[in-house]
Short mmCIF file of C-alpha atoms in Angstrom, two decimals:
data_model
loop_
_atom_site.label_atom_id
_atom_site.label_comp_id
_atom_site.label_asym_id
_atom_site.label_seq_id
_atom_site.Cartn_x
_atom_site.Cartn_y
_atom_site.Cartn_z
CA UNK A 12 38.90 4.07 -10.51
CA UNK A 13 35.68 2.60 -11.79
CA UNK A 14 36.63 2.42 -14.90
CA UNK A 15 39.73 1.55 -15.20
CA UNK A 16 38.79 -1.36 -13.09
CA UNK A 17 35.54 -1.83 -16.20
CA UNK A 18 38.41 -1.76 -18.89
CA UNK A 19 40.84 -4.44 -17.02
CA UNK A 20 37.75 -6.29 -16.36
CA UNK A 21 36.64 -6.44 -19.92
CA UNK A 22 39.69 -6.98 -21.18
CA UNK A 23 41.03 -9.86 -19.50
CA UNK A 24 36.68 -11.10 -20.83
CA UNK A 25 38.49 -10.61 -24.13
CA UNK A 26 41.65 -13.02 -23.21
CA UNK A 27 39.36 -15.64 -22.50
CA UNK A 28 37.58 -15.03 -25.59
CA UNK A 29 40.65 -15.24 -28.00
CA UNK A 30 42.31 -17.99 -26.36
CA UNK A 31 39.42 -20.16 -26.32
CA UNK A 32 38.38 -19.09 -29.34
CA UNK A 33 41.44 -19.63 -30.82
CA UNK A 34 41.21 -23.00 -29.55
CA UNK A 35 38.11 -24.00 -30.82
CA UNK A 36 38.77 -22.77 -34.32
CA UNK A 37 42.22 -24.79 -34.02
CA UNK A 38 40.58 -27.82 -33.50
CA UNK A 39 37.43 -27.48 -35.79
CA UNK A 40 39.89 -26.82 -38.71
CA UNK A 41 42.34 -29.87 -38.17
CA UNK A 42 43.17 -31.71 -41.21
CA UNK A 43 43.76 -35.14 -40.44
CA UNK A 44 45.71 -36.68 -43.91
CA UNK A 45 45.14 -39.86 -45.58
CA UNK A 46 47.57 -41.64 -47.08
CA UNK A 47 45.40 -43.62 -49.17
CA UNK A 48 47.07 -47.15 -49.65
CA UNK A 49 47.58 -49.05 -53.35
CA UNK A 50 44.15 -50.90 -52.71
CA UNK A 51 42.00 -47.37 -52.66
CA UNK A 52 40.76 -47.43 -56.33
CA UNK A 53 38.67 -44.45 -56.61
CA UNK A 54 37.51 -41.40 -53.93
CA UNK A 55 34.20 -40.46 -54.33
CA UNK A 56 32.03 -37.90 -51.73
CA UNK A 57 29.17 -38.69 -49.75
CA UNK A 58 27.51 -35.90 -52.42
CA UNK A 59 27.89 -38.22 -55.08
CA UNK A 60 25.22 -40.12 -53.80
CA UNK A 61 22.52 -37.62 -52.48
CA UNK A 62 22.70 -33.97 -53.83
CA UNK A 63 21.51 -32.78 -50.66
CA UNK A 64 24.30 -32.95 -48.48
CA UNK A 65 26.88 -31.28 -51.00
CA UNK A 66 28.88 -28.22 -49.31
CA UNK A 67 27.77 -29.31 -46.19
CA UNK A 68 30.57 -30.08 -43.46
CA UNK A 69 29.32 -33.61 -44.16
CA UNK A 70 29.80 -34.31 -47.42
CA UNK A 71 32.30 -36.74 -45.95
CA UNK A 72 35.17 -38.61 -48.29
CA UNK A 73 34.00 -42.36 -49.85
CA UNK A 74 36.76 -44.66 -49.98
CA UNK A 75 36.53 -47.45 -52.51
CA UNK A 76 38.78 -50.20 -52.56
CA UNK A 77 37.58 -52.61 -55.88
CA UNK A 78 39.10 -55.83 -55.74
CA UNK A 79 40.82 -58.14 -59.19
CA UNK A 80 37.88 -60.35 -59.05
CA UNK A 81 34.50 -59.41 -58.89
CA UNK A 82 32.35 -60.39 -55.73
CA UNK A 83 30.62 -58.81 -52.73
CA UNK A 84 30.10 -55.27 -52.15
CA UNK A 85 30.63 -54.37 -48.16
CA UNK A 86 30.30 -50.80 -46.89
CA UNK A 87 32.53 -50.29 -43.18
CA UNK A 88 31.93 -47.07 -41.50
CA UNK A 89 33.89 -45.28 -38.53
CA UNK A 90 33.51 -42.34 -37.09
CA UNK A 91 29.95 -42.13 -36.86
CA UNK A 92 30.54 -41.21 -32.99
CA UNK A 93 33.69 -40.30 -33.20
CA UNK A 94 34.47 -39.92 -29.70
CA UNK A 95 34.77 -43.82 -29.95
CA UNK A 96 37.95 -43.76 -31.75
CA UNK A 97 38.97 -47.27 -32.08
CA UNK A 98 36.47 -47.17 -34.59
CA UNK A 99 37.80 -44.13 -36.73
CA UNK A 100 41.04 -45.90 -36.40
CA UNK A 101 40.47 -49.11 -37.22
CA UNK A 102 38.82 -47.95 -40.74
CA UNK A 103 42.47 -46.03 -41.04
CA UNK A 104 44.04 -48.86 -41.29
CA UNK A 105 42.20 -50.45 -43.21
CA UNK A 106 42.35 -47.24 -46.36
CA UNK A 107 45.72 -46.70 -45.79
CA UNK A 108 46.42 -50.38 -46.04
CA UNK A 109 43.99 -52.82 -47.29
CA UNK A 110 43.58 -54.54 -50.24
CA UNK A 111 40.63 -56.17 -51.95
CA UNK A 112 41.28 -59.26 -53.60
CA UNK A 113 38.08 -60.15 -54.72
CA UNK A 114 34.82 -58.01 -54.06
CA UNK A 115 34.79 -54.81 -53.26
CA UNK A 116 34.65 -52.18 -50.19
CA UNK A 117 33.48 -48.90 -49.44
CA UNK A 118 35.36 -46.92 -46.63
CA UNK A 119 34.17 -43.90 -44.78
CA UNK A 120 36.46 -42.71 -41.84
CA UNK A 121 34.38 -39.97 -40.93
CA UNK A 122 30.78 -40.51 -40.87
CA UNK A 123 29.80 -38.01 -39.04
CA UNK A 124 32.60 -35.60 -39.66
CA UNK A 125 30.50 -33.02 -38.14
CA UNK A 126 30.76 -34.33 -34.36
CA UNK A 127 34.40 -34.86 -34.81
CA UNK A 128 34.49 -30.88 -34.62
CA UNK A 129 33.58 -30.45 -31.09
CA UNK A 130 34.06 -32.86 -27.98
CA UNK A 131 31.26 -33.09 -25.39
CA UNK A 132 29.91 -29.53 -24.07
CA UNK A 133 31.02 -29.55 -20.62
CA UNK A 134 32.75 -32.42 -20.13
CA UNK A 135 36.34 -31.06 -20.68
CA UNK A 136 37.49 -33.67 -23.17
CA UNK A 137 40.82 -33.12 -25.01
CA UNK A 138 40.82 -31.74 -28.41
CA UNK A 139 42.67 -34.21 -29.73
CA UNK A 140 45.08 -36.86 -29.55
CA UNK A 141 48.12 -38.65 -30.95
CA UNK A 142 49.26 -41.43 -32.14
CA UNK A 143 53.21 -42.68 -32.22
CA UNK A 144 54.53 -43.74 -35.13
CA UNK A 145 58.22 -44.17 -36.49
CA UNK A 146 57.92 -40.93 -38.67
CA UNK A 147 57.17 -38.88 -35.19
CA UNK A 148 52.71 -38.64 -34.68
CA UNK A 149 49.91 -38.65 -36.47
CA UNK A 150 47.44 -36.11 -35.02
CA UNK A 151 43.32 -37.22 -34.77
CA UNK A 152 40.15 -34.79 -33.67
CA UNK A 153 38.27 -36.73 -30.77
CA UNK A 154 35.23 -35.41 -30.85
CA UNK A 155 31.55 -36.19 -30.17
CA UNK A 156 28.79 -38.55 -30.24
CA UNK A 157 26.56 -36.14 -31.87
CA UNK A 158 26.85 -33.20 -34.34
CA UNK A 159 28.07 -29.75 -33.88
CA UNK A 160 25.63 -27.53 -32.89
CA UNK A 161 27.60 -24.91 -34.64
CA UNK A 162 26.08 -27.08 -37.74
CA UNK A 163 22.43 -28.21 -36.61
CA UNK A 164 20.95 -25.86 -33.71
CA UNK A 165 18.45 -25.53 -32.22
CA UNK A 166 17.11 -28.65 -30.99
CA UNK A 167 13.53 -30.14 -30.20
CA UNK A 168 12.15 -30.56 -27.21
CA UNK A 169 11.71 -33.82 -28.29
CA UNK A 170 12.91 -35.84 -31.26
CA UNK A 171 10.49 -38.15 -33.31
CA UNK A 172 12.26 -40.20 -35.85
CA UNK A 173 11.49 -40.47 -39.12
CA UNK A 174 9.54 -43.24 -40.00
CA UNK A 175 8.49 -44.98 -36.64
CA UNK A 176 7.03 -41.57 -34.95
CA UNK A 177 9.43 -43.14 -32.26
CA UNK A 178 9.95 -40.62 -29.63
CA UNK A 179 13.58 -40.23 -28.85
CA UNK A 180 15.64 -37.98 -26.26
CA UNK A 181 15.96 -34.58 -28.01
CA UNK A 182 19.60 -34.15 -28.14
CA UNK A 183 19.60 -37.22 -30.26
CA UNK A 184 18.48 -35.51 -33.12
CA UNK A 185 22.27 -34.79 -33.54
CA UNK A 186 23.14 -38.69 -32.79
CA UNK A 187 23.78 -40.35 -36.22
CA UNK A 188 23.46 -43.79 -34.74
CA UNK A 189 19.34 -42.25 -33.84
CA UNK A 190 18.77 -40.70 -37.00
CA UNK A 191 18.99 -43.89 -39.39
CA UNK A 192 17.23 -44.43 -42.20
CA UNK A 193 17.85 -40.28 -42.51
CA UNK A 194 15.64 -38.30 -44.42
CA UNK A 195 16.26 -36.07 -47.58
CA UNK A 196 14.99 -33.10 -46.29
CA UNK A 197 15.95 -33.31 -42.48
CA UNK A 198 18.30 -31.38 -40.66
CA UNK A 199 21.88 -32.06 -41.09
CA UNK A 200 22.22 -35.51 -39.00
CA UNK A 201 19.32 -36.91 -40.64
CA UNK A 202 20.41 -35.58 -44.16
CA UNK A 203 23.69 -37.59 -43.46
CA UNK A 204 22.06 -40.99 -42.88
CA UNK A 205 19.77 -40.09 -45.56
CA UNK A 206 23.04 -39.70 -47.99
CA UNK A 207 24.35 -42.76 -46.09
CA UNK A 208 21.66 -44.84 -47.19
CA UNK A 209 21.60 -43.73 -50.63
CA UNK A 210 25.16 -44.44 -50.62
CA UNK A 211 24.29 -48.30 -49.37
CA UNK A 212 21.28 -48.64 -51.85
CA UNK A 213 22.86 -47.41 -55.20
CA UNK A 214 26.34 -49.50 -54.60
CA UNK A 215 23.85 -52.71 -53.38
CA UNK A 216 26.17 -53.37 -50.66
CA UNK A 217 25.65 -56.58 -48.83
CA UNK A 218 26.74 -56.34 -45.67
CA UNK A 219 27.56 -52.42 -44.06
CA UNK A 220 29.79 -52.85 -41.02
CA UNK A 221 29.13 -49.96 -38.26
CA UNK A 222 31.99 -49.51 -35.69
CA UNK A 223 31.79 -48.75 -32.38
CA UNK A 224 33.26 -47.87 -28.84
CA UNK A 225 30.85 -48.68 -25.53
CA UNK A 226 31.99 -47.88 -21.69
CA UNK A 227 31.89 -51.04 -19.63
CA UNK A 228 29.04 -49.76 -17.72
CA UNK A 229 26.80 -50.29 -20.76
CA UNK A 230 24.92 -53.62 -21.36
CA UNK A 231 26.42 -53.99 -24.96
CA UNK A 232 29.92 -53.86 -24.80
CA UNK A 233 32.42 -56.40 -27.21
CA UNK A 234 29.35 -57.71 -28.74
CA UNK A 235 27.75 -57.92 -32.50
CA UNK A 236 24.72 -56.24 -32.48
CA UNK A 237 22.99 -58.35 -35.60
CA UNK A 238 19.97 -57.45 -37.46
CA UNK A 239 18.11 -60.42 -37.94
CA UNK A 240 19.42 -60.93 -41.73
CA UNK A 241 22.78 -61.25 -40.86
CA UNK A 242 22.20 -63.27 -37.45
CA UNK A 243 23.53 -66.87 -38.61
CA UNK A 244 26.79 -65.12 -39.82
CA UNK A 245 27.37 -63.01 -36.64
CA UNK A 246 26.98 -66.04 -34.27
CA UNK A 247 30.07 -67.53 -36.76
CA UNK A 248 31.73 -64.69 -36.44
CA UNK A 249 31.58 -64.38 -32.93
CA UNK A 250 32.20 -68.28 -32.34
CA UNK A 251 35.36 -67.87 -34.65
CA UNK A 252 36.94 -64.97 -32.88
CA UNK A 253 36.19 -65.82 -29.61
CA UNK A 254 37.86 -69.40 -30.35
CA UNK A 255 40.61 -68.62 -32.20
CA UNK A 256 41.95 -64.67 -31.59
CA UNK A 257 41.47 -65.27 -27.95
CA UNK A 258 39.13 -61.93 -27.10
CA UNK A 259 35.33 -62.65 -25.97
CA UNK A 260 33.09 -61.28 -28.80
CA UNK A 261 29.55 -61.63 -27.85
CA UNK A 262 26.59 -61.24 -30.40
CA UNK A 263 22.82 -59.98 -29.23
CA UNK A 264 19.87 -59.82 -31.80
CA UNK A 265 19.20 -56.31 -33.32
CA UNK A 266 15.87 -54.90 -31.63
CA UNK A 267 12.88 -54.86 -34.01
CA UNK A 268 11.18 -51.70 -31.99
CA UNK A 269 14.22 -49.36 -31.26
CA UNK A 270 14.25 -47.01 -34.31
CA UNK A 271 16.96 -45.15 -35.40
CA UNK A 272 20.08 -47.19 -35.31
CA UNK A 273 21.83 -48.63 -38.32
CA UNK A 274 21.73 -51.89 -36.90
CA UNK A 275 18.31 -51.90 -37.50
CA UNK A 276 17.08 -49.24 -40.30
CA UNK A 277 19.98 -50.05 -42.88
CA UNK A 278 18.50 -53.93 -42.45
CA UNK A 279 15.19 -52.97 -43.44
CA UNK A 280 15.54 -50.14 -45.98
CA UNK A 281 17.90 -51.79 -48.09
CA UNK A 282 19.22 -55.00 -49.41
CA UNK A 283 22.16 -55.17 -46.81
CA UNK A 284 23.33 -57.43 -44.16
CA UNK A 285 23.64 -54.37 -41.47
CA UNK A 286 26.17 -55.52 -38.38
CA UNK A 287 27.53 -53.45 -35.58
CA UNK A 288 30.81 -53.91 -33.43
CA UNK A 289 31.55 -52.88 -29.68
CA UNK A 290 34.76 -52.40 -28.49
CA UNK A 291 35.15 -51.57 -24.89
CA UNK A 292 36.31 -47.98 -24.12
CA UNK A 293 37.03 -47.19 -20.62
CA UNK A 294 37.34 -43.08 -21.58
CA UNK A 295 33.32 -43.05 -21.64
CA UNK A 296 32.39 -44.23 -18.56
CA UNK A 297 30.91 -42.04 -16.00
CA UNK A 298 33.22 -43.33 -13.32
CA UNK A 299 35.88 -42.30 -14.76
CA UNK A 300 39.25 -40.38 -13.15
CA UNK A 301 40.56 -37.45 -15.38
CA UNK A 302 39.31 -37.57 -18.85
CA UNK A 303 43.03 -37.43 -20.59
CA UNK A 304 44.56 -38.47 -23.98
CA UNK A 305 46.42 -40.52 -21.99
CA UNK A 306 43.12 -42.09 -19.91
CA UNK A 307 41.80 -42.49 -23.71
CA UNK A 308 44.43 -44.33 -25.22
CA UNK A 309 45.99 -46.27 -22.28
CA UNK A 310 42.36 -46.94 -21.42
CA UNK A 311 43.80 -47.14 -17.42
CA UNK A 312 41.02 -46.30 -14.71
CA UNK A 313 41.23 -47.31 -11.05
CA UNK A 314 37.89 -46.01 -10.60
CA UNK A 315 36.28 -47.63 -13.49
CA UNK A 316 37.98 -50.76 -11.95
CA UNK A 317 36.78 -49.57 -8.46
CA UNK A 318 33.33 -49.90 -10.52
CA UNK A 319 34.72 -53.33 -11.49
CA UNK A 320 34.89 -54.49 -7.92
CA UNK A 321 32.01 -52.92 -7.08
CA UNK A 322 29.74 -55.29 -9.85
CA UNK A 323 28.94 -52.61 -11.80
CA UNK A 324 30.29 -53.31 -15.13
CA UNK A 325 29.45 -55.37 -17.83
CA UNK A 326 32.57 -55.73 -19.05
CA UNK A 327 36.19 -56.71 -17.03
CA UNK A 328 38.86 -54.53 -16.51
CA UNK A 329 41.84 -54.23 -14.61
CA UNK A 330 45.75 -52.22 -14.18
CA UNK A 331 46.50 -53.40 -17.88
CA UNK A 332 43.13 -51.34 -18.77
CA UNK A 333 41.78 -51.58 -22.34
CA UNK A 334 44.58 -49.59 -24.49
CA UNK A 335 43.83 -48.53 -28.07
CA UNK A 336 45.48 -51.11 -29.88
CA UNK A 337 43.52 -53.53 -28.18
CA UNK A 338 40.56 -52.37 -29.20
CA UNK A 339 41.64 -50.96 -32.34
CA UNK A 340 42.76 -54.92 -33.48
CA UNK A 341 39.34 -56.43 -31.88
CA UNK A 342 37.70 -54.04 -35.20
CA UNK A 343 40.15 -54.99 -37.84
CA UNK A 344 39.97 -58.80 -36.54
CA UNK A 345 36.30 -58.73 -36.74
CA UNK A 346 35.97 -56.95 -39.72
CA UNK A 347 38.18 -59.81 -41.92
CA UNK A 348 36.59 -62.31 -39.88
CA UNK A 349 33.30 -61.21 -41.33
CA UNK A 350 34.41 -61.35 -44.89
CA UNK A 351 35.47 -64.88 -44.35
CA UNK A 352 32.76 -65.91 -42.50
CA UNK A 353 30.61 -64.11 -44.86
CA UNK A 354 32.57 -65.93 -48.01
CA UNK A 355 32.40 -68.96 -46.54
CA UNK A 356 28.67 -69.02 -46.83
CA UNK A 357 27.62 -66.29 -49.91
CA UNK A 358 30.66 -67.95 -52.24
CA UNK A 359 29.03 -66.22 -55.09
CA UNK A 360 29.29 -62.21 -53.59
CA UNK A 361 32.82 -63.23 -51.91
CA UNK A 362 34.99 -61.31 -50.03
CA UNK A 363 38.93 -61.10 -49.91
CA UNK A 364 40.95 -58.82 -48.14
CA UNK A 365 44.88 -58.49 -47.96
CA UNK A 366 47.43 -55.92 -46.38
CA UNK A 367 44.71 -55.23 -43.43
CA UNK A 368 46.95 -56.82 -39.98
CA UNK A 369 44.59 -59.11 -37.69
CA UNK A 370 44.23 -58.42 -33.79
CA UNK A 371 47.47 -60.41 -32.34
CA UNK A 372 49.66 -58.38 -35.12
CA UNK A 373 48.21 -54.70 -34.02
CA UNK A 374 49.03 -55.45 -30.53
CA UNK A 375 52.10 -56.35 -31.23
CA UNK A 376 54.05 -53.74 -33.54
CA UNK A 377 51.17 -50.99 -32.35
CA UNK A 378 49.07 -48.91 -34.50
CA UNK A 379 51.19 -46.64 -35.77
CA UNK A 380 53.23 -48.99 -37.41
CA UNK A 381 50.22 -49.68 -39.85
CA UNK A 382 49.96 -46.05 -40.19
CA UNK A 383 52.11 -44.46 -43.25
CA UNK A 384 54.16 -40.63 -43.08
CA UNK A 385 51.86 -38.19 -44.85
CA UNK A 386 55.17 -36.14 -45.44
CA UNK A 387 57.22 -38.68 -47.35
CA UNK A 388 53.85 -39.92 -49.06
CA UNK A 389 52.89 -38.79 -52.97
CA UNK A 390 50.77 -35.93 -52.38
CA UNK A 391 47.95 -37.76 -54.88
CA UNK A 392 47.42 -40.23 -52.65
CA UNK A 393 46.32 -38.04 -49.86
CA UNK A 394 43.17 -36.97 -48.83
CA UNK A 395 41.81 -34.84 -45.53
CA UNK A 396 39.08 -36.39 -43.28
CA UNK B 16 11.85 -26.50 -47.10
CA UNK B 17 11.52 -27.00 -43.74
CA UNK B 18 11.53 -24.15 -41.33
CA UNK B 19 14.82 -25.16 -39.86
CA UNK B 20 16.95 -22.27 -41.28
CA UNK B 21 14.67 -19.21 -39.86
CA UNK B 22 14.50 -21.58 -36.49
CA UNK B 23 18.57 -21.53 -36.41
CA UNK B 24 18.04 -17.69 -37.90
CA UNK B 25 16.19 -16.75 -34.99
CA UNK B 26 18.20 -18.47 -32.19
CA UNK B 27 21.05 -16.78 -33.26
CA UNK B 28 19.09 -13.39 -33.01
CA UNK B 29 18.48 -14.38 -29.32
CA UNK B 30 21.60 -14.55 -28.77
CA UNK B 31 22.47 -11.60 -30.10
CA UNK B 32 20.16 -10.08 -28.45
CA UNK B 33 21.38 -12.02 -24.87
CA UNK B 34 25.03 -10.27 -25.58
CA UNK B 35 23.51 -7.10 -25.62
CA UNK B 36 21.72 -7.06 -22.67
CA UNK B 37 24.71 -8.42 -20.79
CA UNK B 38 26.98 -5.94 -22.09
CA UNK B 39 24.68 -3.29 -20.89
CA UNK B 40 24.19 -5.22 -17.68
CA UNK B 41 28.25 -5.14 -17.31
CA UNK B 42 28.41 -1.37 -18.32
CA UNK B 43 25.78 -0.34 -15.68
CA UNK B 44 26.98 -2.83 -12.80
CA UNK B 45 28.82 -1.20 -9.50
CA UNK B 46 30.66 -4.63 -8.24
CA UNK B 47 33.56 -5.78 -9.12
CA UNK B 48 32.29 -9.30 -8.90
CA UNK B 49 29.06 -8.55 -11.35
CA UNK B 50 30.93 -7.28 -14.08
CA UNK B 51 33.06 -10.38 -13.59
CA UNK B 52 30.21 -12.23 -13.68
CA UNK B 53 29.25 -10.61 -16.61
CA UNK B 54 32.42 -10.84 -18.91
CA UNK B 55 32.30 -14.97 -17.86
CA UNK B 56 28.58 -15.48 -18.71
CA UNK B 57 28.95 -12.85 -22.06
CA UNK B 58 31.98 -15.60 -23.51
CA UNK B 59 29.62 -18.72 -24.60
CA UNK B 60 27.02 -16.42 -25.99
CA UNK B 61 29.82 -14.14 -28.24
CA UNK B 62 31.57 -17.89 -29.18
CA UNK B 63 28.08 -19.03 -30.59
CA UNK B 64 27.58 -15.30 -31.93
CA UNK B 65 30.86 -16.43 -33.85
CA UNK B 66 30.53 -19.57 -35.44
CA UNK B 67 33.18 -20.70 -32.34
CA UNK B 68 31.34 -23.09 -30.07
#
């Protein structure tokens, strides 16, 4: 009787192990297709810029859109924090639809690919989500803010940022937006930042934009965070977006003594102007209700609304929530507006892009309208994230 | 060359040792509540050893 009971409990444990193991493995190995638009002229790997990242999970694809006319160079990064999916999706839409008329656009859709293969530990987050399209749906990994511990483990007691020596939270040694400018002999996330810095330096980028989302209880929201080299540009972009496109976009200075962040370190360690865009994502709020795919995509949450009524938020929210189309549209418009304003300020390094929908069009048609069908796409134009 | 791969190896070794201890305790346990507890605690350790979570 005793042995039979032990056997049954052991088998139940094995079933639990198998079920959860298959689920985690499926999520980690899910391939996300990218149907590169005609505007994508070259696809490289991040390791082309720094061999130290070759063969690692963070050796991501680098999509280059070369314009017909020479001009400036912009690097657009999605997936620094994959659990902020509007940034990744906005970059995805550019990869599948964008075409540079002048200048060069370099796209990274999974800046921290490792972080896209795990969800927040203990957070009961959904592993992925679907975007509805005319041909069915496309599935994307949700991901996390930090690199997967399977790829970088253990964490130190205290994370000492290089080269500043600033002490940061231990877990942030796996946070891509706390590891800039990176170290060639550091841990995976630091090496990834170093590789991205090499990309920026070797491609002589003029502008770098890092796309993010933020919880409504976080003060840095619905805004552009700008390195001092890009303050004038950011102010003009903020004014134009707020005035012309009907959504509020603020502008903030990158604090000089807060290290490891892209808006600070890229500007300090390269010739590029670095900007970081934030859109609102109630899914990340600590006061949210159930953490579901629906909540992620609709941005609706009665508890976050209640927090707003109690004056606890830095962004407004009502029963309409913050749908993913709105959040992605904010990003695409902000990127396009940045190119336009930059081109007015630097006509000899101009950037002109076509084919990418702006805020109103993304909301009107839905982001699914701008994703292509991998089943009917030319396999030579497909890559996987 | 950093110490990181060596430290990671040590952590996996610790995880394997802890897993073995949990399995031994599971086999020695007399009450079903303890057996269940050891099995539940063991799952994340094995998932990490198998590089699944």
